């Protein structure tokens, strides 16, 4: 049974960076297409980027290019999402989610519990 | 980039009613469309992918249809536990954009 466990709540000041972790269990990180999605309070889902489960290509949303870094530690099956130059609009719950176990999309539906990031001076 | 537009943004219907939500892509995406359900305070749950393939365990009152640019999610007989916000998502290629969401309530 594949599961995702995320790091805890973060409070950051504008201009700072935040790094959220997401540990995979039940499969290795290289076997899954792991993505990051955020949701501002009272707002909809916003896809940030991730790994295409079909071919492993790294995919990014244009609005986050240059500010987001997605890395993986395959030795611990932990993925990281770092967002820099934080502003108040980045206040949101950040989710990691598996969009598929390679090489298919949506053969599983697994989400982390979410990490709340608050950006406030 | 392809935009995903959902309508309506919210709806209120009676228990037992048939409910239909529309998702429109600004360009054709084949059948590379997924639907999610998000209940208040919960993580999203994948209902279906490939426009119409239900995930295991999803009640058969949910159905999906469409290809290209126009897609629908239908609930044949609305139940109280279906109160949620529903999102479509394209996944043919990046960006894997979500629609704006449709909030479904009981009248």
JSON list of N, CA, C and O in Angstrom, two decimals, chain A residues 35 37 39 43-47 59-62 95 99 105-109 111-113, chain B residues 1 32 34 36 38 42-46 49 55 87 89 91 94-100:
[
{"chain": "A", "resi": 35, "resn": "UNK", "atom": "N", "xyz": [3.86, 14.34, -7.75]},
{"chain": "A", "resi": 35, "resn": "UNK", "atom": "CA", "xyz": [3.55, 15.72, -8.12]},
{"chain": "A", "resi": 35, "resn": "UNK", "atom": "C", "xyz": [3.27, 16.56, -6.89]},
{"chain": "A", "resi": 35, "resn": "UNK", "atom": "O", "xyz": [2.99, 16.03, -5.81]},
{"chain": "A", "resi": 37, "resn": "UNK", "atom": "N", "xyz": [0.89, 19.85, -5.54]},
{"chain": "A", "resi": 37, "resn": "UNK", "atom": "CA", "xyz": [-0.33, 20.63, -5.78]},
{"chain": "A", "resi": 37, "resn": "UNK", "atom": "C", "xyz": [-0.53, 21.51, -4.56]},
{"chain": "A", "resi": 37, "resn": "UNK", "atom": "O", "xyz": [-0.32, 21.06, -3.44]},
{"chain": "A", "resi": 39, "resn": "UNK", "atom": "N", "xyz": [-3.09, 24.56, -2.50]},
{"chain": "A", "resi": 39, "resn": "UNK", "atom": "CA", "xyz": [-4.45, 25.07, -2.37]},
{"chain": "A", "resi": 39, "resn": "UNK", "atom": "C", "xyz": [-4.45, 26.21, -1.36]},
{"chain": "A", "resi": 39, "resn": "UNK", "atom": "O", "xyz": [-4.25, 25.98, -0.17]},
{"chain": "A", "resi": 43, "resn": "UNK", "atom": "N", "xyz": [-9.64, 28.43, -1.76]},
{"chain": "A", "resi": 43, "resn": "UNK", "atom": "CA", "xyz": [-9.45, 28.46, -3.22]},
{"chain": "A", "resi": 43, "resn": "UNK", "atom": "C", "xyz": [-9.34, 27.06, -3.79]},
{"chain": "A", "resi": 43, "resn": "UNK", "atom": "O", "xyz": [-9.42, 26.06, -3.07]},
{"chain": "A", "resi": 44, "resn": "UNK", "atom": "N", "xyz": [-9.13, 26.99, -5.11]},
{"chain": "A", "resi": 44, "resn": "UNK", "atom": "CA", "xyz": [-9.07, 25.72, -5.80]},
{"chain": "A", "resi": 44, "resn": "UNK", "atom": "C", "xyz": [-7.69, 25.09, -5.80]},
{"chain": "A", "resi": 44, "resn": "UNK", "atom": "O", "xyz": [-6.74, 25.60, -5.19]},
{"chain": "A", "resi": 45, "resn": "UNK", "atom": "N", "xyz": [-7.59, 23.97, -6.48]},
{"chain": "A", "resi": 45, "resn": "UNK", "atom": "CA", "xyz": [-6.34, 23.24, -6.58]},
{"chain": "A", "resi": 45, "resn": "UNK", "atom": "C", "xyz": [-5.46, 23.85, -7.67]},
{"chain": "A", "resi": 45, "resn": "UNK", "atom": "O", "xyz": [-5.94, 24.20, -8.75]},
{"chain": "A", "resi": 46, "resn": "UNK", "atom": "N", "xyz": [-4.18, 23.93, -7.39]},
{"chain": "A", "resi": 46, "resn": "UNK", "atom": "CA", "xyz": [-3.23, 24.51, -8.33]},
{"chain": "A", "resi": 46, "resn": "UNK", "atom": "C", "xyz": [-2.05, 23.55, -8.50]},
{"chain": "A", "resi": 46, "resn": "UNK", "atom": "O", "xyz": [-1.32, 23.29, -7.55]},
{"chain": "A", "resi": 47, "resn": "UNK", "atom": "N", "xyz": [-1.88, 23.04, -9.70]},
{"chain": "A", "resi": 47, "resn": "UNK", "atom": "CA", "xyz": [-0.78, 22.11, -9.97]},
{"chain": "A", "resi": 47, "resn": "UNK", "atom": "C", "xyz": [0.53, 22.88, -10.08]},
{"chain": "A", "resi": 47, "resn": "UNK", "atom": "O", "xyz": [0.59, 23.90, -10.78]},
{"chain": "A", "resi": 59, "resn": "UNK", "atom": "N", "xyz": [8.07, 17.93, -15.06]},
{"chain": "A", "resi": 59, "resn": "UNK", "atom": "CA", "xyz": [7.09, 18.89, -15.59]},
{"chain": "A", "resi": 59, "resn": "UNK", "atom": "C", "xyz": [6.92, 20.01, -14.58]},
{"chain": "A", "resi": 59, "resn": "UNK", "atom": "O", "xyz": [6.89, 19.76, -13.37]},
{"chain": "A", "resi": 60, "resn": "UNK", "atom": "N", "xyz": [6.77, 21.24, -15.07]},
{"chain": "A", "resi": 60, "resn": "UNK", "atom": "CA", "xyz": [6.61, 22.39, -14.18]},
{"chain": "A", "resi": 60, "resn": "UNK", "atom": "C", "xyz": [5.53, 23.32, -14.69]},
{"chain": "A", "resi": 60, "resn": "UNK", "atom": "O", "xyz": [5.35, 23.48, -15.90]},
{"chain": "A", "resi": 61, "resn": "UNK", "atom": "N", "xyz": [4.82, 23.94, -13.77]},
{"chain": "A", "resi": 61, "resn": "UNK", "atom": "CA", "xyz": [3.91, 25.01, -14.13]},
{"chain": "A", "resi": 61, "resn": "UNK", "atom": "C", "xyz": [4.71, 26.28, -14.37]},
{"chain": "A", "resi": 61, "resn": "UNK", "atom": "O", "xyz": [5.61, 26.61, -13.58]},
{"chain": "A", "resi": 62, "resn": "UNK", "atom": "N", "xyz": [4.40, 26.97, -15.44]},
{"chain": "A", "resi": 62, "resn": "UNK", "atom": "CA", "xyz": [5.17, 28.14, -15.84]},
{"chain": "A", "resi": 62, "resn": "UNK", "atom": "C", "xyz": [5.26, 29.18, -14.73]},
{"chain": "A", "resi": 62, "resn": "UNK", "atom": "O", "xyz": [6.31, 29.80, -14.53]},
{"chain": "A", "resi": 95, "resn": "UNK", "atom": "N", "xyz": [0.37, 19.98, -1.12]},
{"chain": "A", "resi": 95, "resn": "UNK", "atom": "CA", "xyz": [0.20, 18.54, -1.13]},
{"chain": "A", "resi": 95, "resn": "UNK", "atom": "C", "xyz": [1.22, 17.90, -2.09]},
{"chain": "A", "resi": 95, "resn": "UNK", "atom": "O", "xyz": [1.48, 18.43, -3.17]},
{"chain": "A", "resi": 99, "resn": "UNK", "atom": "N", "xyz": [0.48, 10.60, -8.98]},
{"chain": "A", "resi": 99, "resn": "UNK", "atom": "CA", "xyz": [-0.45, 10.59, -10.10]},
{"chain": "A", "resi": 99, "resn": "UNK", "atom": "C", "xyz": [-0.37, 9.29, -10.90]},
{"chain": "A", "resi": 99, "resn": "UNK", "atom": "O", "xyz": [-1.05, 9.13, -11.89]},
{"chain": "A", "resi": 105, "resn": "UNK", "atom": "N", "xyz": [-0.62, 6.61, -15.75]},
{"chain": "A", "resi": 105, "resn": "UNK", "atom": "CA", "xyz": [-1.30, 7.62, -14.95]},
{"chain": "A", "resi": 105, "resn": "UNK", "atom": "C", "xyz": [-2.48, 6.98, -14.22]},
{"chain": "A", "resi": 105, "resn": "UNK", "atom": "O", "xyz": [-3.16, 6.12, -14.75]},
{"chain": "A", "resi": 106, "resn": "UNK", "atom": "N", "xyz": [-2.68, 7.42, -12.96]},
{"chain": "A", "resi": 106, "resn": "UNK", "atom": "CA", "xyz": [-3.92, 7.18, -12.22]},
{"chain": "A", "resi": 106, "resn": "UNK", "atom": "C", "xyz": [-4.25, 5.71, -12.00]},
{"chain": "A", "resi": 106, "resn": "UNK", "atom": "O", "xyz": [-5.43, 5.38, -11.84]},
{"chain": "A", "resi": 107, "resn": "UNK", "atom": "N", "xyz": [-3.24, 4.85, -11.93]},
{"chain": "A", "resi": 107, "resn": "UNK", "atom": "CA", "xyz": [-3.53, 3.48, -11.48]},
{"chain": "A", "resi": 107, "resn": "UNK", "atom": "C", "xyz": [-3.59, 3.43, -9.95]},
{"chain": "A", "resi": 107, "resn": "UNK", "atom": "O", "xyz": [-3.96, 2.42, -9.38]},
{"chain": "A", "resi": 108, "resn": "UNK", "atom": "N", "xyz": [-3.23, 4.55, -9.30]},
{"chain": "A", "resi": 108, "resn": "UNK", "atom": "CA", "xyz": [-3.42, 4.71, -7.86]},
{"chain": "A", "resi": 108, "resn": "UNK", "atom": "C", "xyz": [-3.85, 6.16, -7.61]},
{"chain": "A", "resi": 108, "resn": "UNK", "atom": "O", "xyz": [-3.70, 7.02, -8.48]},
{"chain": "A", "resi": 109, "resn": "UNK", "atom": "N", "xyz": [-4.38, 6.40, -6.45]},
{"chain": "A", "resi": 109, "resn": "UNK", "atom": "CA", "xyz": [-4.75, 7.75, -6.02]},
{"chain": "A", "resi": 109, "resn": "UNK", "atom": "C", "xyz": [-4.25, 7.92, -4.60]},
{"chain": "A", "resi": 109, "resn": "UNK", "atom": "O", "xyz": [-4.85, 7.41, -3.65]},
{"chain": "A", "resi": 111, "resn": "UNK", "atom": "N", "xyz": [-2.45, 10.73, -1.84]},
{"chain": "A", "resi": 111, "resn": "UNK", "atom": "CA", "xyz": [-2.09, 12.10, -1.50]},
{"chain": "A", "resi": 111, "resn": "UNK", "atom": "C", "xyz": [-1.44, 12.13, -0.11]},
{"chain": "A", "resi": 111, "resn": "UNK", "atom": "O", "xyz": [-1.82, 11.35, 0.76]},
{"chain": "A", "resi": 112, "resn": "UNK", "atom": "N", "xyz": [-0.52, 13.04, 0.06]},
{"chain": "A", "resi": 112, "resn": "UNK", "atom": "CA", "xyz": [-0.02, 13.32, 1.39]},
{"chain": "A", "resi": 112, "resn": "UNK", "atom": "C", "xyz": [-1.09, 14.05, 2.19]},
{"chain": "A", "resi": 112, "resn": "UNK", "atom": "O", "xyz": [-2.12, 14.46, 1.65]},
{"chain": "A", "resi": 113, "resn": "UNK", "atom": "N", "xyz": [-0.80, 14.23, 3.47]},
{"chain": "A", "resi": 113, "resn": "UNK", "atom": "CA", "xyz": [-1.79, 14.84, 4.35]},
{"chain": "A", "resi": 113, "resn": "UNK", "atom": "C", "xyz": [-1.84, 16.36, 4.20]},
{"chain": "A", "resi": 113, "resn": "UNK", "atom": "O", "xyz": [-2.74, 17.00, 4.72]},
{"chain": "B", "resi": 1, "resn": "UNK", "atom": "N", "xyz": [-0.96, 28.12, -23.00]},
{"chain": "B", "resi": 1, "resn": "UNK", "atom": "CA", "xyz": [-1.39, 26.95, -22.24]},
{"chain": "B", "resi": 1, "resn": "UNK", "atom": "C", "xyz": [-2.90, 26.74, -22.38]},
{"chain": "B", "resi": 1, "resn": "UNK", "atom": "O", "xyz": [-3.67, 27.68, -22.56]},
{"chain": "B", "resi": 32, "resn": "UNK", "atom": "N", "xyz": [-7.79, 12.75, -22.03]},
{"chain": "B", "resi": 32, "resn": "UNK", "atom": "CA", "xyz": [-6.86, 12.88, -20.91]},
{"chain": "B", "resi": 32, "resn": "UNK", "atom": "C", "xyz": [-7.42, 13.82, -19.83]},
{"chain": "B", "resi": 32, "resn": "UNK", "atom": "O", "xyz": [-6.88, 14.91, -19.56]},
{"chain": "B", "resi": 34, "resn": "UNK", "atom": "N", "xyz": [-9.25, 13.95, -15.86]},
{"chain": "B", "resi": 34, "resn": "UNK", "atom": "CA", "xyz": [-9.56, 13.31, -14.58]},
{"chain": "B", "resi": 34, "resn": "UNK", "atom": "C", "xyz": [-10.53, 14.20, -13.80]},
{"chain": "B", "resi": 34, "resn": "UNK", "atom": "O", "xyz": [-10.55, 15.42, -13.98]},
{"chain": "B", "resi": 36, "resn": "UNK", "atom": "N", "xyz": [-11.88, 14.93, -9.75]},
{"chain": "B", "resi": 36, "resn": "UNK", "atom": "CA", "xyz": [-11.62, 14.75, -8.33]},
{"chain": "B", "resi": 36, "resn": "UNK", "atom": "C", "xyz": [-12.82, 15.26, -7.52]},
{"chain": "B", "resi": 36, "resn": "UNK", "atom": "O", "xyz": [-13.53, 16.18, -7.94]},
{"chain": "B", "resi": 38, "resn": "UNK", "atom": "N", "xyz": [-13.45, 16.74, -3.61]},
{"chain": "B", "resi": 38, "resn": "UNK", "atom": "CA", "xyz": [-12.82, 17.18, -2.37]},
{"chain": "B", "resi": 38, "resn": "UNK", "atom": "C", "xyz": [-13.89, 17.61, -1.37]},
{"chain": "B", "resi": 38, "resn": "UNK", "atom": "O", "xyz": [-14.58, 18.60, -1.58]},
{"chain": "B", "resi": 42, "resn": "UNK", "atom": "N", "xyz": [-10.79, 17.89, 3.67]},
{"chain": "B", "resi": 42, "resn": "UNK", "atom": "CA", "xyz": [-10.18, 16.61, 3.28]},
{"chain": "B", "resi": 42, "resn": "UNK", "atom": "C", "xyz": [-9.28, 16.79, 2.06]},
{"chain": "B", "resi": 42, "resn": "UNK", "atom": "O", "xyz": [-9.35, 17.80, 1.35]},
{"chain": "B", "resi": 43, "resn": "UNK", "atom": "N", "xyz": [-8.42, 15.79, 1.82]},
{"chain": "B", "resi": 43, "resn": "UNK", "atom": "CA", "xyz": [-7.61, 15.81, 0.61]},
{"chain": "B", "resi": 43, "resn": "UNK", "atom": "C", "xyz": [-8.47, 15.40, -0.57]},
{"chain": "B", "resi": 43, "resn": "UNK", "atom": "O", "xyz": [-9.50, 14.72, -0.40]},
{"chain": "B", "resi": 44, "resn": "UNK", "atom": "N", "xyz": [-8.09, 15.82, -1.77]},
{"chain": "B", "resi": 44, "resn": "UNK", "atom": "CA", "xyz": [-8.86, 15.42, -2.95]},
{"chain": "B", "resi": 44, "resn": "UNK", "atom": "C", "xyz": [-8.85, 13.90, -3.14]},
{"chain": "B", "resi": 44, "resn": "UNK", "atom": "O", "xyz": [-7.90, 13.22, -2.77]},
{"chain": "B", "resi": 45, "resn": "UNK", "atom": "N", "xyz": [-9.91, 13.43, -3.74]},
{"chain": "B", "resi": 45, "resn": "UNK", "atom": "CA", "xyz": [-10.05, 12.01, -4.05]},
{"chain": "B", "resi": 45, "resn": "UNK", "atom": "C", "xyz": [-10.32, 11.87, -5.54]},
{"chain": "B", "resi": 45, "resn": "UNK", "atom": "O", "xyz": [-11.21, 12.54, -6.08]},
{"chain": "B", "resi": 46, "resn": "UNK", "atom": "N", "xyz": [-9.53, 11.03, -6.19]},
{"chain": "B", "resi": 46, "resn": "UNK", "atom": "CA", "xyz": [-9.71, 10.81, -7.63]},
{"chain": "B", "resi": 46, "resn": "UNK", "atom": "C", "xyz": [-10.96, 9.98, -7.88]},
{"chain": "B", "resi": 46, "resn": "UNK", "atom": "O", "xyz": [-11.08, 8.87, -7.36]},
{"chain": "B", "resi": 49, "resn": "UNK", "atom": "N", "xyz": [-10.69, 8.81, -14.38]},
{"chain": "B", "resi": 49, "resn": "UNK", "atom": "CA", "xyz": [-9.69, 9.28, -15.31]},
{"chain": "B", "resi": 49, "resn": "UNK", "atom": "C", "xyz": [-10.04, 8.79, -16.69]},
{"chain": "B", "resi": 49, "resn": "UNK", "atom": "O", "xyz": [-11.01, 8.03, -16.85]},
{"chain": "B", "resi": 55, "resn": "UNK", "atom": "N", "xyz": [-12.60, 5.06, -10.75]},
{"chain": "B", "resi": 55, "resn": "UNK", "atom": "CA", "xyz": [-11.67, 4.42, -9.83]},
{"chain": "B", "resi": 55, "resn": "UNK", "atom": "C", "xyz": [-12.43, 3.38, -9.03]},
{"chain": "B", "resi": 55, "resn": "UNK", "atom": "O", "xyz": [-13.65, 3.49, -8.78]},
{"chain": "B", "resi": 87, "resn": "UNK", "atom": "N", "xyz": [-13.42, 18.90, -9.09]},
{"chain": "B", "resi": 87, "resn": "UNK", "atom": "CA", "xyz": [-12.43, 19.51, -9.98]},
{"chain": "B", "resi": 87, "resn": "UNK", "atom": "C", "xyz": [-12.12, 18.59, -11.15]},
{"chain": "B", "resi": 87, "resn": "UNK", "atom": "O", "xyz": [-11.98, 17.38, -10.97]},
{"chain": "B", "resi": 89, "resn": "UNK", "atom": "N", "xyz": [-9.21, 17.91, -14.22]},
{"chain": "B", "resi": 89, "resn": "UNK", "atom": "CA", "xyz": [-7.77, 18.12, -14.45]},
{"chain": "B", "resi": 89, "resn": "UNK", "atom": "C", "xyz": [-7.38, 17.49, -15.78]},
{"chain": "B", "resi": 89, "resn": "UNK", "atom": "O", "xyz": [-7.71, 16.33, -16.05]},
{"chain": "B", "resi": 91, "resn": "UNK", "atom": "N", "xyz": [-4.44, 16.01, -18.28]},
{"chain": "B", "resi": 91, "resn": "UNK", "atom": "CA", "xyz": [-3.12, 15.41, -18.07]},
{"chain": "B", "resi": 91, "resn": "UNK", "atom": "C", "xyz": [-2.49, 14.90, -19.37]},
{"chain": "B", "resi": 91, "resn": "UNK", "atom": "O", "xyz": [-1.64, 14.04, -19.36]},
{"chain": "B", "resi": 94, "resn": "UNK", "atom": "N", "xyz": [2.00, 18.77, -19.92]},
{"chain": "B", "resi": 94, "resn": "UNK", "atom": "CA", "xyz": [2.11, 19.89, -18.98]},
{"chain": "B", "resi": 94, "resn": "UNK", "atom": "C", "xyz": [1.64, 21.18, -19.64]},
{"chain": "B", "resi": 94, "resn": "UNK", "atom": "O", "xyz": [1.84, 21.38, -20.85]},
{"chain": "B", "resi": 95, "resn": "UNK", "atom": "N", "xyz": [1.06, 22.07, -18.85]},
{"chain": "B", "resi": 95, "resn": "UNK", "atom": "CA", "xyz": [0.76, 21.95, -17.43]},
{"chain": "B", "resi": 95, "resn": "UNK", "atom": "C", "xyz": [-0.49, 21.12, -17.17]},
{"chain": "B", "resi": 95, "resn": "UNK", "atom": "O", "xyz": [-1.43, 21.14, -17.94]},
{"chain": "B", "resi": 96, "resn": "UNK", "atom": "N", "xyz": [-0.47, 20.38, -16.07]},
{"chain": "B", "resi": 96, "resn": "UNK", "atom": "CA", "xyz": [-1.58, 19.50, -15.70]},
{"chain": "B", "resi": 96, "resn": "UNK", "atom": "C", "xyz": [-2.63, 20.34, -14.95]},
{"chain": "B", "resi": 96, "resn": "UNK", "atom": "O", "xyz": [-2.90, 20.15, -13.79]},
{"chain": "B", "resi": 97, "resn": "UNK", "atom": "N", "xyz": [-3.26, 21.22, -15.66]},
{"chain": "B", "resi": 97, "resn": "UNK", "atom": "CA", "xyz": [-4.13, 22.26, -15.10]},
{"chain": "B", "resi": 97, "resn": "UNK", "atom": "C", "xyz": [-5.41, 21.69, -14.53]},
{"chain": "B", "resi": 97, "resn": "UNK", "atom": "O", "xyz": [-6.06, 20.82, -15.14]},
{"chain": "B", "resi": 98, "resn": "UNK", "atom": "N", "xyz": [-5.80, 22.24, -13.39]},
{"chain": "B", "resi": 98, "resn": "UNK", "atom": "CA", "xyz": [-7.11, 21.94, -12.79]},
{"chain": "B", "resi": 98, "resn": "UNK", "atom": "C", "xyz": [-8.13, 22.98, -13.25]},
{"chain": "B", "resi": 98, "resn": "UNK", "atom": "O", "xyz": [-7.78, 24.15, -13.49]},
{"chain": "B", "resi": 99, "resn": "UNK", "atom": "N", "xyz": [-9.39, 22.56, -13.32]},
{"chain": "B", "resi": 99, "resn": "UNK", "atom": "CA", "xyz": [-10.46, 23.52, -13.47]},
{"chain": "B", "resi": 99, "resn": "UNK", "atom": "C", "xyz": [-10.67, 24.27, -12.17]},
{"chain": "B", "resi": 99, "resn": "UNK", "atom": "O", "xyz": [-10.09, 23.92, -11.14]},
{"chain": "B", "resi": 100, "resn": "UNK", "atom": "N", "xyz": [-11.50, 25.30, -12.21]},
{"chain": "B", "resi": 100, "resn": "UNK", "atom": "CA", "xyz": [-11.70, 26.14, -11.04]},
{"chain": "B", "resi": 100, "resn": "UNK", "atom": "C", "xyz": [-12.55, 25.53, -9.93]},
{"chain": "B", "resi": 100, "resn": "UNK", "atom": "O", "xyz": [-12.59, 26.07, -8.83]}
]
